[in-house]
Amino acid sequence: MLDVKQETRGGWCIVALSGRADATVSDSLETTLVAAVQANAKVAVDLSGLDYVSSAGLRSFLQAARAAQEAQGEFVICAPRASTKTVLEVSGMQHIIKIEEKLPC
């Protein structure tokens, strides 16, 4: 199960995820993230509450990052837990998507 909360802070749309980003929620996660990117110039995804991310969840992040690039916006992943950060690094996401230790605002 994945819980998604959105708020605007300091010019950024913060999308906070908690729970599991896996194949069962990846389509709705992708839709939510792409919509956030289309509606906001700057989107930060807060992973501090995310327990698990699968390849399907990673694909959702990638699609949102591509949408941000097309819209000439900013998309950043922030505050991943150690286990999630390892998955991001092993998959090479840090070469495609900006990953920060803290939220930008």
mmCIF file of N, CA, C and O in Angstrom:
data_model
loop_
_atom_site.group_PDB
_atom_site.id
_atom_site.type_symbol
_atom_site.label_atom_id
_atom_site.label_comp_id
_atom_site.label_asym_id
_atom_site.label_seq_id
_atom_site.Cartn_x
_atom_site.Cartn_y
_atom_site.Cartn_z
ATOM 1 N N MET A 1 0.843 -1.181 0.000
ATOM 2 C CA MET A 1 0.000 0.000 0.000
ATOM 3 C C MET A 1 0.884 1.238 0.000
ATOM 4 O O MET A 1 1.910 1.283 0.655
ATOM 5 N N LEU A 2 0.463 2.236 -0.736
ATOM 6 C CA LEU A 2 1.212 3.480 -0.853
ATOM 7 C C LEU A 2 0.311 4.647 -0.490
ATOM 8 O O LEU A 2 -0.804 4.758 -0.981
ATOM 9 N N ASP A 3 0.820 5.522 0.361
ATOM 10 C CA ASP A 3 0.113 6.746 0.720
ATOM 11 C C ASP A 3 0.835 7.908 0.043
ATOM 12 O O ASP A 3 2.064 8.001 0.108
ATOM 13 N N VAL A 4 0.075 8.757 -0.633
ATOM 14 C CA VAL A 4 0.635 9.892 -1.366
ATOM 15 C C VAL A 4 -0.014 11.173 -0.857
ATOM 16 O O VAL A 4 -1.233 11.279 -0.836
ATOM 17 N N LYS A 5 0.825 12.121 -0.464
ATOM 18 C CA LYS A 5 0.329 13.422 -0.026
ATOM 19 C C LYS A 5 1.073 14.498 -0.797
ATOM 20 O O LYS A 5 2.263 14.378 -1.057
ATOM 21 N N GLN A 6 0.339 15.543 -1.184
ATOM 22 C CA GLN A 6 0.928 16.649 -1.936
ATOM 23 C C GLN A 6 0.723 17.954 -1.205
ATOM 24 O O GLN A 6 -0.325 18.178 -0.612
ATOM 25 N N GLU A 7 1.737 18.807 -1.260
ATOM 26 C CA GLU A 7 1.617 20.162 -0.731
ATOM 27 C C GLU A 7 2.569 21.066 -1.503
ATOM 28 O O GLU A 7 3.526 20.597 -2.118
ATOM 29 N N THR A 8 2.288 22.346 -1.482
ATOM 30 C CA THR A 8 3.160 23.321 -2.123
ATOM 31 C C THR A 8 3.889 24.075 -1.033
ATOM 32 O O THR A 8 3.276 24.533 -0.064
ATOM 33 N N ARG A 9 5.211 24.182 -1.213
ATOM 34 C CA ARG A 9 6.038 24.837 -0.211
ATOM 35 C C ARG A 9 7.227 25.495 -0.905
ATOM 36 O O ARG A 9 7.954 24.828 -1.630
ATOM 37 N N GLY A 10 7.407 26.766 -0.709
ATOM 38 C CA GLY A 10 8.565 27.463 -1.255
ATOM 39 C C GLY A 10 8.705 27.363 -2.769
ATOM 40 O O GLY A 10 9.799 27.275 -3.283
ATOM 41 N N GLY A 11 7.585 27.351 -3.474
ATOM 42 C CA GLY A 11 7.619 27.263 -4.929
ATOM 43 C C GLY A 11 7.756 25.846 -5.467
ATOM 44 O O GLY A 11 7.819 25.648 -6.671
ATOM 45 N N TRP A 12 7.819 24.877 -4.578
ATOM 46 C CA TRP A 12 7.941 23.475 -4.966
ATOM 47 C C TRP A 12 6.651 22.722 -4.659
ATOM 48 O O TRP A 12 6.010 22.967 -3.645
ATOM 49 N N CYS A 13 6.311 21.794 -5.526
ATOM 50 C CA CYS A 13 5.246 20.833 -5.233
ATOM 51 C C CYS A 13 5.946 19.646 -4.582
ATOM 52 O O CYS A 13 6.798 18.996 -5.205
ATOM 53 N N ILE A 14 5.628 19.384 -3.335
ATOM 54 C CA ILE A 14 6.228 18.269 -2.601
ATOM 55 C C ILE A 14 5.247 17.105 -2.646
ATOM 56 O O ILE A 14 4.098 17.223 -2.207
ATOM 57 N N VAL A 15 5.693 15.981 -3.189
ATOM 58 C CA VAL A 15 4.899 14.763 -3.227
ATOM 59 C C VAL A 15 5.542 13.794 -2.249
ATOM 60 O O VAL A 15 6.635 13.289 -2.490
ATOM 61 N N ALA A 16 4.885 13.589 -1.105
ATOM 62 C CA ALA A 16 5.429 12.718 -0.062
ATOM 63 C C ALA A 16 4.845 11.319 -0.207
ATOM 64 O O ALA A 16 3.627 11.147 -0.247
ATOM 65 N N LEU A 17 5.735 10.339 -0.294
ATOM 66 C CA LEU A 17 5.317 8.944 -0.435
ATOM 67 C C LEU A 17 5.635 8.182 0.842
ATOM 68 O O LEU A 17 6.711 8.352 1.418
ATOM 69 N N SER A 18 4.711 7.330 1.255
ATOM 70 C CA SER A 18 4.985 6.438 2.375
ATOM 71 C C SER A 18 4.351 5.084 2.084
ATOM 72 O O SER A 18 3.291 5.002 1.467
ATOM 73 N N GLY A 19 5.058 4.048 2.482
ATOM 74 C CA GLY A 19 4.594 2.686 2.224
ATOM 75 C C GLY A 19 5.459 2.010 1.185
ATOM 76 O O GLY A 19 6.683 2.102 1.225
ATOM 77 N N ARG A 20 4.798 1.354 0.221
ATOM 78 C CA ARG A 20 5.495 0.574 -0.798
ATOM 79 C C ARG A 20 5.134 1.052 -2.200
ATOM 80 O O ARG A 20 3.963 1.139 -2.536
ATOM 81 N N ALA A 21 6.148 1.320 -3.007
ATOM 82 C CA ALA A 21 5.937 1.689 -4.410
ATOM 83 C C ALA A 21 6.292 0.462 -5.244
ATOM 84 O O ALA A 21 7.445 0.239 -5.594
ATOM 85 N N ASP A 22 5.275 -0.357 -5.515
ATOM 86 C CA ASP A 22 5.502 -1.596 -6.258
ATOM 87 C C ASP A 22 4.548 -1.680 -7.439
ATOM 88 O O ASP A 22 3.862 -0.719 -7.769
ATOM 89 N N ALA A 23 4.507 -2.832 -8.083
ATOM 90 C CA ALA A 23 3.707 -2.998 -9.299
ATOM 91 C C ALA A 23 2.218 -2.764 -9.071
ATOM 92 O O ALA A 23 1.520 -2.330 -9.991
ATOM 93 N N THR A 24 1.737 -3.001 -7.868
ATOM 94 C CA THR A 24 0.304 -2.836 -7.616
ATOM 95 C C THR A 24 -0.128 -1.374 -7.626
ATOM 96 O O THR A 24 -1.297 -1.083 -7.842
ATOM 97 N N VAL A 25 0.807 -0.459 -7.395
ATOM 98 C CA VAL A 25 0.461 0.968 -7.338
ATOM 99 C C VAL A 25 1.195 1.809 -8.380
ATOM 100 O O VAL A 25 0.993 3.017 -8.452
ATOM 101 N N SER A 26 2.029 1.180 -9.191
ATOM 102 C CA SER A 26 2.895 1.958 -10.092
ATOM 103 C C SER A 26 2.126 2.786 -11.113
ATOM 104 O O SER A 26 2.525 3.916 -11.409
ATOM 105 N N ASP A 27 1.035 2.270 -11.647
ATOM 106 C CA ASP A 27 0.272 3.050 -12.632
ATOM 107 C C ASP A 27 -0.319 4.309 -12.012
ATOM 108 O O ASP A 27 -0.224 5.394 -12.588
ATOM 109 N N SER A 28 -0.916 4.168 -10.829
ATOM 110 C CA SER A 28 -1.504 5.346 -10.186
ATOM 111 C C SER A 28 -0.412 6.297 -9.705
ATOM 112 O O SER A 28 -0.579 7.522 -9.753
ATOM 113 N N LEU A 29 0.730 5.769 -9.270
ATOM 114 C CA LEU A 29 1.849 6.619 -8.866
ATOM 115 C C LEU A 29 2.365 7.419 -10.056
ATOM 116 O O LEU A 29 2.577 8.627 -9.957
ATOM 117 N N GLU A 30 2.533 6.750 -11.184
ATOM 118 C CA GLU A 30 2.999 7.438 -12.386
ATOM 119 C C GLU A 30 2.031 8.540 -12.790
ATOM 120 O O GLU A 30 2.444 9.666 -13.091
ATOM 121 N N THR A 31 0.742 8.252 -12.775
ATOM 122 C CA THR A 31 -0.269 9.242 -13.123
ATOM 123 C C THR A 31 -0.187 10.446 -12.189
ATOM 124 O O THR A 31 -0.222 11.603 -12.640
ATOM 125 N N THR A 32 -0.044 10.190 -10.894
ATOM 126 C CA THR A 32 0.038 11.261 -9.903
ATOM 127 C C THR A 32 1.281 12.119 -10.109
ATOM 128 O O THR A 32 1.211 13.356 -10.099
ATOM 129 N N LEU A 33 2.422 11.469 -10.316
ATOM 130 C CA LEU A 33 3.676 12.217 -10.481
ATOM 131 C C LEU A 33 3.705 13.024 -11.770
ATOM 132 O O LEU A 33 4.126 14.181 -11.777
ATOM 133 N N VAL A 34 3.251 12.433 -12.858
ATOM 134 C CA VAL A 34 3.229 13.151 -14.133
ATOM 135 C C VAL A 34 2.264 14.337 -14.051
ATOM 136 O O VAL A 34 2.571 15.430 -14.539
ATOM 137 N N ALA A 35 1.117 14.147 -13.418
ATOM 138 C CA ALA A 35 0.169 15.255 -13.244
ATOM 139 C C ALA A 35 0.791 16.371 -12.413
ATOM 140 O O ALA A 35 0.613 17.561 -12.718
ATOM 141 N N ALA A 36 1.538 16.016 -11.372
ATOM 142 C CA ALA A 36 2.205 17.030 -10.541
ATOM 143 C C ALA A 36 3.225 17.807 -11.370
ATOM 144 O O ALA A 36 3.319 19.027 -11.265
ATOM 145 N N VAL A 37 3.963 17.096 -12.219
ATOM 146 C CA VAL A 37 4.961 17.731 -13.081
ATOM 147 C C VAL A 37 4.295 18.659 -14.091
ATOM 148 O O VAL A 37 4.778 19.763 -14.350
ATOM 149 N N GLN A 38 3.176 18.235 -14.640
ATOM 150 C CA GLN A 38 2.486 19.049 -15.635
ATOM 151 C C GLN A 38 1.868 20.303 -15.024
ATOM 152 O O GLN A 38 1.717 21.314 -15.694
ATOM 153 N N ALA A 39 1.545 20.252 -13.737
ATOM 154 C CA ALA A 39 0.902 21.385 -13.073
ATOM 155 C C ALA A 39 1.885 22.304 -12.350
ATOM 156 O O ALA A 39 1.522 23.412 -11.967
ATOM 157 N N ASN A 40 3.129 21.846 -12.183
ATOM 158 C CA ASN A 40 4.100 22.610 -11.393
ATOM 159 C C ASN A 40 5.456 22.617 -12.089
ATOM 160 O O ASN A 40 5.875 21.607 -12.644
ATOM 161 N N ALA A 41 6.159 23.739 -11.994
ATOM 162 C CA ALA A 41 7.478 23.837 -12.622
ATOM 163 C C ALA A 41 8.537 23.053 -11.851
ATOM 164 O O ALA A 41 9.510 22.586 -12.422
ATOM 165 N N LYS A 42 8.322 22.906 -10.533
ATOM 166 C CA LYS A 42 9.307 22.216 -9.703
ATOM 167 C C LYS A 42 8.601 21.186 -8.820
ATOM 168 O O LYS A 42 7.707 21.545 -8.045
ATOM 169 N N VAL A 43 9.036 19.928 -8.934
ATOM 170 C CA VAL A 43 8.437 18.841 -8.157
ATOM 171 C C VAL A 43 9.543 18.098 -7.409
ATOM 172 O O VAL A 43 10.549 17.705 -8.009
ATOM 173 N N ALA A 44 9.341 17.924 -6.110
ATOM 174 C CA ALA A 44 10.251 17.149 -5.278
ATOM 175 C C ALA A 44 9.464 15.970 -4.695
ATOM 176 O O ALA A 44 8.383 16.159 -4.141
ATOM 177 N N VAL A 45 10.003 14.783 -4.841
ATOM 178 C CA VAL A 45 9.359 13.591 -4.304
ATOM 179 C C VAL A 45 10.074 13.221 -3.013
ATOM 180 O O VAL A 45 11.261 12.875 -3.022
ATOM 181 N N ASP A 46 9.349 13.301 -1.914
ATOM 182 C CA ASP A 46 9.894 13.007 -0.582
ATOM 183 C C ASP A 46 9.762 11.511 -0.324
ATOM 184 O O ASP A 46 8.663 10.986 -0.175
ATOM 185 N N LEU A 47 10.903 10.827 -0.255
ATOM 186 C CA LEU A 47 10.894 9.374 -0.039
ATOM 187 C C LEU A 47 11.182 8.992 1.410
ATOM 188 O O LEU A 47 11.404 7.821 1.700
ATOM 189 N N SER A 48 11.180 9.954 2.318
ATOM 190 C CA SER A 48 11.533 9.656 3.706
ATOM 191 C C SER A 48 10.589 8.640 4.346
ATOM 192 O O SER A 48 10.981 7.949 5.291
ATOM 193 N N GLY A 49 9.388 8.499 3.838
ATOM 194 C CA GLY A 49 8.443 7.527 4.386
ATOM 195 C C GLY A 49 8.298 6.278 3.544
ATOM 196 O O GLY A 49 7.481 5.405 3.852
ATOM 197 N N LEU A 50 9.081 6.158 2.482
ATOM 198 C CA LEU A 50 8.956 5.010 1.585
ATOM 199 C C LEU A 50 9.767 3.840 2.117
ATOM 200 O O LEU A 50 10.970 3.947 2.332
ATOM 201 N N ASP A 51 9.086 2.699 2.320
ATOM 202 C CA ASP A 51 9.732 1.498 2.843
ATOM 203 C C ASP A 51 10.350 0.637 1.750
ATOM 204 O O ASP A 51 11.331 -0.057 1.992
ATOM 205 N N TYR A 52 9.751 0.668 0.549
ATOM 206 C CA TYR A 52 10.163 -0.257 -0.511
ATOM 207 C C TYR A 52 9.844 0.344 -1.864
ATOM 208 O O TYR A 52 8.808 0.978 -2.039
ATOM 209 N N VAL A 53 10.740 0.137 -2.822
ATOM 210 C CA VAL A 53 10.470 0.539 -4.198
ATOM 211 C C VAL A 53 10.915 -0.591 -5.122
ATOM 212 O O VAL A 53 12.021 -1.110 -4.989
ATOM 213 N N SER A 54 10.041 -0.989 -6.013
ATOM 214 C CA SER A 54 10.347 -2.032 -6.998
ATOM 215 C C SER A 54 10.743 -1.389 -8.317
ATOM 216 O O SER A 54 10.709 -0.158 -8.464
ATOM 217 N N SER A 55 11.074 -2.208 -9.291
ATOM 218 C CA SER A 55 11.410 -1.680 -10.612
ATOM 219 C C SER A 55 10.226 -0.937 -11.220
ATOM 220 O O SER A 55 10.405 0.046 -11.935
ATOM 221 N N ALA A 56 9.012 -1.387 -10.928
ATOM 222 C CA ALA A 56 7.824 -0.689 -11.429
ATOM 223 C C ALA A 56 7.710 0.703 -10.806
ATOM 224 O O ALA A 56 7.339 1.666 -11.479
ATOM 225 N N GLY A 57 8.044 0.821 -9.524
ATOM 226 C CA GLY A 57 8.055 2.129 -8.875
ATOM 227 C C GLY A 57 9.121 3.035 -9.462
ATOM 228 O O GLY A 57 8.892 4.222 -9.679
ATOM 229 N N LEU A 58 10.301 2.459 -9.749
ATOM 230 C CA LEU A 58 11.372 3.225 -10.374
ATOM 231 C C LEU A 58 10.951 3.741 -11.738
ATOM 232 O O LEU A 58 11.270 4.873 -12.113
ATOM 233 N N ARG A 59 10.211 2.930 -12.473
ATOM 234 C CA ARG A 59 9.718 3.342 -13.792
ATOM 235 C C ARG A 59 8.787 4.549 -13.661
ATOM 236 O O ARG A 59 8.820 5.461 -14.490
ATOM 237 N N SER A 60 7.985 4.581 -12.613
ATOM 238 C CA SER A 60 7.104 5.733 -12.370
ATOM 239 C C SER A 60 7.920 7.008 -12.175
ATOM 240 O O SER A 60 7.572 8.062 -12.704
ATOM 241 N N PHE A 61 9.012 6.910 -11.401
ATOM 242 C CA PHE A 61 9.890 8.067 -11.210
ATOM 243 C C PHE A 61 10.502 8.499 -12.539
ATOM 244 O O PHE A 61 10.577 9.684 -12.849
ATOM 245 N N LEU A 62 10.926 7.538 -13.317
ATOM 246 C CA LEU A 62 11.560 7.829 -14.601
ATOM 247 C C LEU A 62 10.596 8.528 -15.558
ATOM 248 O O LEU A 62 10.962 9.515 -16.213
ATOM 249 N N GLN A 63 9.355 8.071 -15.614
ATOM 250 C CA GLN A 63 8.362 8.692 -16.499
ATOM 251 C C GLN A 63 8.081 10.135 -16.070
ATOM 252 O O GLN A 63 7.930 11.021 -16.908
ATOM 253 N N ALA A 64 8.010 10.360 -14.767
ATOM 254 C CA ALA A 64 7.781 11.721 -14.271
ATOM 255 C C ALA A 64 8.971 12.618 -14.582
ATOM 256 O O ALA A 64 8.807 13.777 -14.964
ATOM 257 N N ALA A 65 10.183 12.087 -14.441
ATOM 258 C CA ALA A 65 11.379 12.864 -14.753
ATOM 259 C C ALA A 65 11.417 13.225 -16.238
ATOM 260 O O ALA A 65 11.789 14.342 -16.604
ATOM 261 N N ARG A 66 11.015 12.307 -17.085
ATOM 262 C CA ARG A 66 10.957 12.587 -18.523
ATOM 263 C C ARG A 66 9.928 13.672 -18.823
ATOM 264 O O ARG A 66 10.169 14.565 -19.639
ATOM 265 N N ALA A 67 8.779 13.595 -18.154
ATOM 266 C CA ALA A 67 7.747 14.618 -18.356
ATOM 267 C C ALA A 67 8.258 15.984 -17.909
ATOM 268 O O ALA A 67 8.002 16.998 -18.565
ATOM 269 N N ALA A 68 9.008 16.016 -16.812
ATOM 270 C CA ALA A 68 9.574 17.279 -16.333
ATOM 271 C C ALA A 68 10.591 17.828 -17.321
ATOM 272 O O ALA A 68 10.627 19.035 -17.596
ATOM 273 N N GLN A 69 11.394 16.950 -17.880
ATOM 274 C CA GLN A 69 12.391 17.383 -18.862
ATOM 275 C C GLN A 69 11.713 17.969 -20.099
ATOM 276 O O GLN A 69 12.124 19.007 -20.601
ATOM 277 N N GLU A 70 10.665 17.308 -20.556
ATOM 278 C CA GLU A 70 9.927 17.799 -21.719
ATOM 279 C C GLU A 70 9.294 19.158 -21.444
ATOM 280 O O GLU A 70 9.207 19.997 -22.333
ATOM 281 N N ALA A 71 8.848 19.363 -20.203
ATOM 282 C CA ALA A 71 8.210 20.628 -19.825
ATOM 283 C C ALA A 71 9.235 21.669 -19.363
ATOM 284 O O ALA A 71 8.856 22.757 -18.941
ATOM 285 N N GLN A 72 10.511 21.323 -19.424
ATOM 286 C CA GLN A 72 11.600 22.170 -18.957
ATOM 287 C C GLN A 72 11.421 22.561 -17.496
ATOM 288 O O GLN A 72 11.701 23.693 -17.089
ATOM 289 N N GLY A 73 10.941 21.597 -16.707
ATOM 290 C CA GLY A 73 10.768 21.799 -15.276
ATOM 291 C C GLY A 73 11.835 21.066 -14.488
ATOM 292 O O GLY A 73 12.767 20.497 -15.060
ATOM 293 N N GLU A 74 11.693 21.084 -13.185
ATOM 294 C CA GLU A 74 12.634 20.392 -12.298
ATOM 295 C C GLU A 74 11.924 19.232 -11.617
ATOM 296 O O GLU A 74 10.779 19.355 -11.187
ATOM 297 N N PHE A 75 12.623 18.109 -11.503
ATOM 298 C CA PHE A 75 12.116 16.931 -10.815
ATOM 299 C C PHE A 75 13.259 16.357 -9.998
ATOM 300 O O PHE A 75 14.339 16.096 -10.531
ATOM 301 N N VAL A 76 13.038 16.223 -8.711
ATOM 302 C CA VAL A 76 14.091 15.731 -7.828
ATOM 303 C C VAL A 76 13.504 14.734 -6.836
ATOM 304 O O VAL A 76 12.369 14.882 -6.392
ATOM 305 N N ILE A 77 14.289 13.715 -6.532
ATOM 306 C CA ILE A 77 13.929 12.745 -5.499
ATOM 307 C C ILE A 77 14.703 13.139 -4.252
ATOM 308 O O ILE A 77 15.906 13.394 -4.314
ATOM 309 N N CYS A 78 14.004 13.168 -3.102
ATOM 310 C CA CYS A 78 14.619 13.669 -1.879
ATOM 311 C C CYS A 78 14.456 12.698 -0.711
ATOM 312 O O CYS A 78 13.469 11.968 -0.627
ATOM 313 N N ALA A 79 15.419 12.761 0.181
ATOM 314 C CA ALA A 79 15.384 12.109 1.490
ATOM 315 C C ALA A 79 15.084 10.611 1.455
ATOM 316 O O ALA A 79 14.287 10.121 2.245
ATOM 317 N N PRO A 80 15.747 9.858 0.554
ATOM 318 C CA PRO A 80 15.482 8.419 0.549
ATOM 319 C C PRO A 80 16.069 7.743 1.784
ATOM 320 O O PRO A 80 17.135 8.138 2.258
ATOM 321 N N ARG A 81 15.376 6.736 2.294
ATOM 322 C CA ARG A 81 15.915 5.909 3.369
ATOM 323 C C ARG A 81 17.086 5.106 2.805
ATOM 324 O O ARG A 81 17.221 4.963 1.586
ATOM 325 N N ALA A 82 17.906 4.558 3.671
ATOM 326 C CA ALA A 82 19.107 3.831 3.242
ATOM 327 C C ALA A 82 18.782 2.706 2.267
ATOM 328 O O ALA A 82 19.433 2.556 1.238
ATOM 329 N N SER A 83 17.754 1.919 2.570
ATOM 330 C CA SER A 83 17.419 0.789 1.697
ATOM 331 C C SER A 83 16.916 1.258 0.336
ATOM 332 O O SER A 83 17.263 0.685 -0.700
ATOM 333 N N THR A 84 16.127 2.309 0.324
ATOM 334 C CA THR A 84 15.618 2.857 -0.924
ATOM 335 C C THR A 84 16.749 3.511 -1.719
ATOM 336 O O THR A 84 16.827 3.370 -2.937
ATOM 337 N N LYS A 85 17.641 4.192 -1.020
ATOM 338 C CA LYS A 85 18.776 4.833 -1.683
ATOM 339 C C LYS A 85 19.648 3.784 -2.377
ATOM 340 O O LYS A 85 20.128 4.005 -3.484
ATOM 341 N N THR A 86 19.829 2.644 -1.734
ATOM 342 C CA THR A 86 20.613 1.561 -2.337
ATOM 343 C C THR A 86 19.980 1.092 -3.635
ATOM 344 O O THR A 86 20.668 0.916 -4.645
ATOM 345 N N VAL A 87 18.657 0.923 -3.639
ATOM 346 C CA VAL A 87 17.951 0.500 -4.856
ATOM 347 C C VAL A 87 18.114 1.554 -5.947
ATOM 348 O O VAL A 87 18.370 1.220 -7.109
ATOM 349 N N LEU A 88 17.994 2.818 -5.588
ATOM 350 C CA LEU A 88 18.161 3.900 -6.559
ATOM 351 C C LEU A 88 19.571 3.883 -7.160
ATOM 352 O O LEU A 88 19.741 4.037 -8.365
ATOM 353 N N GLU A 89 20.562 3.677 -6.315
ATOM 354 C CA GLU A 89 21.946 3.681 -6.783
ATOM 355 C C GLU A 89 22.261 2.456 -7.636
ATOM 356 O O GLU A 89 22.915 2.573 -8.671
ATOM 357 N N VAL A 90 21.816 1.275 -7.207
ATOM 358 C CA VAL A 90 22.072 0.050 -7.967
ATOM 359 C C VAL A 90 21.434 0.124 -9.347
ATOM 360 O O VAL A 90 21.992 -0.346 -10.338
ATOM 361 N N SER A 91 20.280 0.770 -9.423
ATOM 362 C CA SER A 91 19.578 0.887 -10.703
ATOM 363 C C SER A 91 20.166 1.990 -11.589
ATOM 364 O O SER A 91 19.809 2.105 -12.758
ATOM 365 N N GLY A 92 21.037 2.822 -11.024
ATOM 366 C CA GLY A 92 21.648 3.906 -11.797
ATOM 367 C C GLY A 92 20.782 5.149 -11.900
ATOM 368 O O GLY A 92 21.066 6.040 -12.711
ATOM 369 N N MET A 93 19.749 5.247 -11.100
ATOM 370 C CA MET A 93 18.835 6.389 -11.175
ATOM 371 C C MET A 93 19.531 7.722 -10.912
ATOM 372 O O MET A 93 19.111 8.748 -11.449
ATOM 373 N N GLN A 94 20.598 7.705 -10.107
ATOM 374 C CA GLN A 94 21.286 8.962 -9.800
ATOM 375 C C GLN A 94 21.924 9.583 -11.036
ATOM 376 O O GLN A 94 22.249 10.759 -11.040
ATOM 377 N N HIS A 95 22.074 8.808 -12.106
ATOM 378 C CA HIS A 95 22.615 9.339 -13.353
ATOM 379 C C HIS A 95 21.533 9.959 -14.231
ATOM 380 O O HIS A 95 21.838 10.656 -15.195
ATOM 381 N N ILE A 96 20.277 9.688 -13.884
ATOM 382 C CA ILE A 96 19.147 10.145 -14.690
ATOM 383 C C ILE A 96 18.328 11.202 -13.956
ATOM 384 O O ILE A 96 17.873 12.175 -14.542
ATOM 385 N N ILE A 97 18.132 10.973 -12.661
ATOM 386 C CA ILE A 97 17.299 11.841 -11.828
ATOM 387 C C ILE A 97 18.145 12.400 -10.694
ATOM 388 O O ILE A 97 18.924 11.672 -10.067
ATOM 389 N N LYS A 98 17.976 13.675 -10.422
ATOM 390 C CA LYS A 98 18.690 14.294 -9.301
ATOM 391 C C LYS A 98 18.145 13.723 -7.995
ATOM 392 O O LYS A 98 16.933 13.701 -7.766
ATOM 393 N N ILE A 99 19.057 13.276 -7.126
ATOM 394 C CA ILE A 99 18.679 12.718 -5.825
ATOM 395 C C ILE A 99 19.363 13.554 -4.752
ATOM 396 O O ILE A 99 20.579 13.719 -4.764
ATOM 397 N N GLU A 100 18.566 14.086 -3.836
ATOM 398 C CA GLU A 100 19.069 14.939 -2.766
ATOM 399 C C GLU A 100 18.794 14.288 -1.412
ATOM 400 O O GLU A 100 17.824 13.567 -1.250
ATOM 401 N N GLU A 101 19.654 14.587 -0.453
ATOM 402 C CA GLU A 101 19.480 14.056 0.902
ATOM 403 C C GLU A 101 18.344 14.761 1.647
ATOM 404 O O GLU A 101 17.723 14.175 2.531
ATOM 405 N N LYS A 102 18.082 16.033 1.297
ATOM 406 C CA LYS A 102 17.052 16.826 1.988
ATOM 407 C C LYS A 102 16.100 17.417 0.949
ATOM 408 O O LYS A 102 16.438 17.537 -0.230
ATOM 409 N N LEU A 103 14.935 17.828 1.422
ATOM 410 C CA LEU A 103 13.985 18.520 0.560
ATOM 411 C C LEU A 103 14.546 19.878 0.177
ATOM 412 O O LEU A 103 15.276 20.500 0.955
ATOM 413 N N PRO A 104 14.228 20.377 -1.000
ATOM 414 C CA PRO A 104 14.770 21.658 -1.463
ATOM 415 C C PRO A 104 14.177 22.873 -0.781
ATOM 416 O O PRO A 104 14.632 23.990 -0.994
ATOM 417 N N CYS A 105 13.152 22.688 0.022
ATOM 418 C CA CYS A 105 12.544 23.843 0.672
ATOM 419 C C CYS A 105 12.079 23.494 2.062
ATOM 420 O O CYS A 105 12.009 22.383 2.441
#
